[in-house]
Amino acid sequence: MSENNWTIEHDDNNIAWVHFDSPGASANLLSQVAIKELDNIIKDFEQNLPRALVILSDKKDSFIFGADIKEFTALENKEQALAFMHNGHDLMNRLEALSCPTVSMIHGLCFGGGTELSLACNHIVASDDKKTKIGLPEIKLGIHPGYGGTARSIERCGPLAAMNIMLTGRALTARSAKKINLIDEMVPVRQLKAAAEYFALNAPKRKQLPFLTRITNSSLLRPLIAAQMRKQVATKAKAEHYPAPYSLIDLWKKYAGNKKLMLEKEAMAVADLATTDTARNLVRVFFLQENLKSQGKQTDFDVKHVHVIGGGLMGGDIASWCAIQGYSVTVQDQSPQALAQTIKRAQYSFNKKFKRDRRAIRDANDRLMADHRGAGIPRADIIIEAIFEDKDVKRTLYESIEPRMKESAILATNTSSIKLEDLSSCLKNPGRLVGLHFFNPVALMPLVEIIRGNETDETVVQQALAFGKNIGKLPLAVKSSPGFLVNRILMPYILEAVTMVDEGIPAEVIDKAATDYGMPMGPIELADTVGLDICKSVANILSEALGMPLPDNLKQLSDKKLGKKTGEGFYQYKGNKPVKNKRASYSDPQEVQDRLVMRLLNEATACLREGIVEDKDLIDAGVIFGTGFAPFRGGPLEYIRSCGIDKLSQNMASLQAKFGVRFERDGGWDEL
Ligand code: NAI
C-alpha cells in the first residue's frame, strides 16, 4: 500500500507542514490508500505532538479534488461501502481530536473529501485566486458527503448555508466560502503560507454563529425547515429518481442535535446510497463527461480570433459565449438591426454570467465587436457560420468569404440539418469545413456536436474538438448523417408525442409521462420551445432520409402558432410559461411513456449500428448532454442493458402489434 502521498516538513516553530502530492497524478485524490497513510501520520502525531499541523497540497492548481471516484465503482455491496466510509470517518475524527491546532491551507480546487478533510481541521485558510473553488459536490454523484462533511459543515456554517451547498453541489469561490463561514480567511496566494502560520501559532477562537442561525438547527424548527427543503428539492428532482437530497434532509432533520450520532448515520446513509442504481449511473455520467472532455486534447488549436456570421438566436449566443470564454470575437449579420439586438442580448448574457463583477463584464464587452461588413474575417482562426438554414444562402456566403479567409483558418457551420457535403462542394478547400452544432440555449447546453463530413480534413476535426473543449463545452465527434446524433435520436420521440396529440391524447399527459421517466422537459413543450418550424424542417429531413412519417399536426403548421416564440404552439404561453391543464388525463399513461421511450431507445440502437459516433458510451454521453436524458438512468443504451434486452424487446413487440412498423426492433439491438 505504500504510495507515499504525504511528506512532512517540520519548521523551526515545530509546525508540521503535511504536504499532499499523489505520485504521478495531476491532482490529489483522497483515495483509500491516501486516507490510510494520513491516518497513520496522525496516529504518530498523537504520540509525538507538534505545535501545530498544516495540511497543504504540492500540486500547482489544486488542493484535493475529492475522493477517488473509481474506487466507488468497485463497491459491490453495502458492507463494503460502509467499511469504505468508516476509513474516512476514522481519519477525520482522529484529525479533529488532535490536541494541537490544525489548519487546512487551500489553493486551487478543493472538492468533496478535500473539503471534508478541511472541515475536520480547526482552521481553514484559502487563496483568493480565481482557481480556488471549494465545494461538496457529492450530490451530483447520487450520494451526499460521507466523511463527516454533513455534520461539520452545518456546525461551521449553520444549517441553511451548509444544506444549500450540499444540496446544490455548487462550487464556491473563496469569497463566497468566507461569506458563509466555510473558511476562516481568504488571502492572496503570496500571503497564504503566512496566514496558515498565523492560524497555526495563534489558533484564534472562531466566532460563534449568530443566534438566528443557531436557532434554525433546533429540534423545534428542523422539521418545518426540512419540509420546506423537501418541497424545494421536489421541484428539481423526484425522490424515486434521486434519493440522495432527501436522505440528506432526513439525516439533518433527525440527527442534527447529536453530532456523534449524525456522523454514524451519515456513513450508513452514504453506504446505502452508494450502491443504488442512481449513484452507479451518475458516476457513469461523470466518467462519460470526463471522456468527452478528453476528446479535444489531442491537438493544440491556438485560436486568437473568432468570427461569427449570423447574429440571430444561435449565432448571437455563440458569439457572446465565446467572448465570455475569453476569446476576441467579431459578429457579423446582414441586418444592422439584428446586430444591434445581438449586442443587446450579449449584455444580458454577460450580466447573468458575471453578476456584479463589473470588470469582467467590461472585459467581455471589449472582446465582442459588432462587425456588419465582416472586417474580422481575414484575421479569424475560426469562422462560425450560423445564418438561415438554407443551403443556397450558405453556399453563396461561403463562396464570398473563402478568398478572404486566412489559409489556416477553419470554417464551422452550425447547420442542424444540411449535409456537410452539400455545403463544402462550393469551397476551393472543402476539407476546411466542419460542423460545429451547438444546442439551444447555448449557455446552458453542455454538448457541441463536431460533424465530420466526408471531405473534412482529420486535422480540422481535431481542431474543432479542441476548440469545443477550450470554450468549455463537451465536444462529441459525429458522422455527417441526417440529424447527426442528438436530433436523430430525439426526433422519433418528438414525432411519437405529436402523433399522440393527433390521436387526441392531451399534451399535458404526454409531457408528464416523459418527465415521470426523468426527462427535464416533456417532448411537446420541448417542440414548442425549439420552434415548430425548426422541428418540422429537421423532421422533414429525417422523414426523407429514414422514412419517418410526419404527423398531421406538424404537416399543417400555422405561421402564428410556431411555439413559444409566437406565444402559441401546442400550448398557449403566458409570460414565457405554457398554460397547462392540470386536470388533463388519459386511461393508460404507462403506454404513453412506453411509446415515447421505446422510439428513442430504438433510434439509439440504430445509431449504434450505423456507427454515428465511435462507441456505445458516446451515444449515451451525447444523448445525456445534448438532450438532458434522465442522467440517473445512465443513458439510453445503459438503460436497455439494465432493464434487460429481452424484456424491452417484448415491449417493442407488443407496441408493434398495436401501432405498426415504427416499433419494429432495429438491427442495432443485436449489437448490444
Ligand atoms: P435566426 O433566423 O435566428 O438567425 C439567422 C441570422 O442570420 C439572422 O439574424 C439573419 O439576419 C442572418 N443572416 C442570414 N443570412 C445572412 C448572410 N448571408 N450574412 C450575414 N447574416 C445573415 O436563425 P437561428 O435559429 O439562429 O439558426 C441559425 C443556424 O443555426 C441555422 O443553420 C440553424 O439550423 C442552426 N441551429 C439552430 C438551432 C435553434 O434551436 N434555432 C439549434 C442548432 C442549430
XYZ file of C-alpha atoms and ligand atoms in Angstrom, residues 309-316 318 332-335 338-339 342 345 372 385-390 393-394 396-397 413-418 436-441 487 529-531 534 537-538 565, ligand 1:
92
model
C -21.582 35.088 -39.161
C -25.289 35.325 -38.360
C -26.194 37.152 -35.186
C -29.601 35.534 -34.717
C -30.785 33.246 -31.958
C -27.854 30.842 -32.238
C -25.068 32.970 -33.744
C -25.639 35.761 -31.226
C -22.420 31.541 -29.721
C -21.435 39.757 -38.443
C -25.010 39.945 -39.684
C -26.544 41.210 -42.887
C -29.068 43.144 -40.845
C -30.326 42.141 -35.920
C -26.760 43.037 -34.958
C -27.259 40.653 -30.754
C -28.640 40.219 -25.815
C -21.576 44.453 -40.117
C -21.491 30.322 -39.634
C -24.986 30.440 -38.121
C -27.133 32.054 -40.816
C -30.507 30.942 -42.161
C -30.941 27.215 -42.622
C -30.827 27.425 -46.409
C -27.762 31.069 -48.976
C -24.996 29.320 -47.057
C -23.274 31.876 -51.598
C -21.843 33.140 -48.349
C -21.208 25.576 -39.698
C -23.915 25.367 -37.093
C -26.361 23.804 -39.531
C -28.751 21.383 -37.892
C -29.898 19.549 -40.975
C -27.975 20.313 -44.169
C -19.990 22.754 -35.015
C -23.505 22.021 -33.908
C -24.477 23.888 -30.748
C -27.725 23.332 -28.888
C -30.259 25.863 -27.803
C -29.868 27.611 -25.360
C -31.666 15.307 -33.235
C -39.544 25.715 -27.173
C -37.314 24.807 -30.115
C -39.898 26.203 -32.540
C -37.442 24.176 -36.880
C -37.557 21.151 -41.013
C -35.451 18.612 -39.070
C -41.673 32.384 -29.825
P -32.016 33.056 -36.937
O -33.009 33.235 -38.008
O -32.383 33.408 -35.562
O -30.685 33.855 -37.295
C -30.093 33.857 -38.552
C -29.381 35.200 -38.707
O -28.552 35.107 -39.848
C -30.313 36.373 -38.926
O -30.025 37.383 -37.980
C -30.003 36.846 -40.335
O -30.111 38.243 -40.482
C -28.590 36.376 -40.517
N -28.213 36.110 -41.901
C -28.884 35.432 -42.843
N -28.176 35.375 -43.989
C -27.026 36.055 -43.747
C -25.887 36.344 -44.547
N -25.782 35.934 -45.797
N -24.889 37.062 -43.982
C -24.979 37.505 -42.724
N -26.045 37.254 -41.943
C -27.050 36.534 -42.443
O -31.570 31.516 -37.038
P -31.011 30.563 -35.898
O -32.114 29.867 -35.217
O -30.000 31.291 -35.108
O -30.272 29.453 -36.765
C -29.027 29.704 -37.367
C -28.390 28.369 -37.726
O -28.240 27.589 -36.560
C -29.208 27.519 -38.690
O -28.322 26.869 -39.557
C -29.908 26.537 -37.784
O -30.225 25.316 -38.415
C -28.865 26.311 -36.732
N -29.354 25.844 -35.433
C -30.483 26.380 -34.869
C -30.927 25.926 -33.631
C -32.138 26.510 -32.986
O -32.587 25.987 -31.961
N -32.680 27.581 -33.519
C -30.188 24.858 -32.896
C -28.988 24.435 -33.549
C -28.618 24.898 -34.778
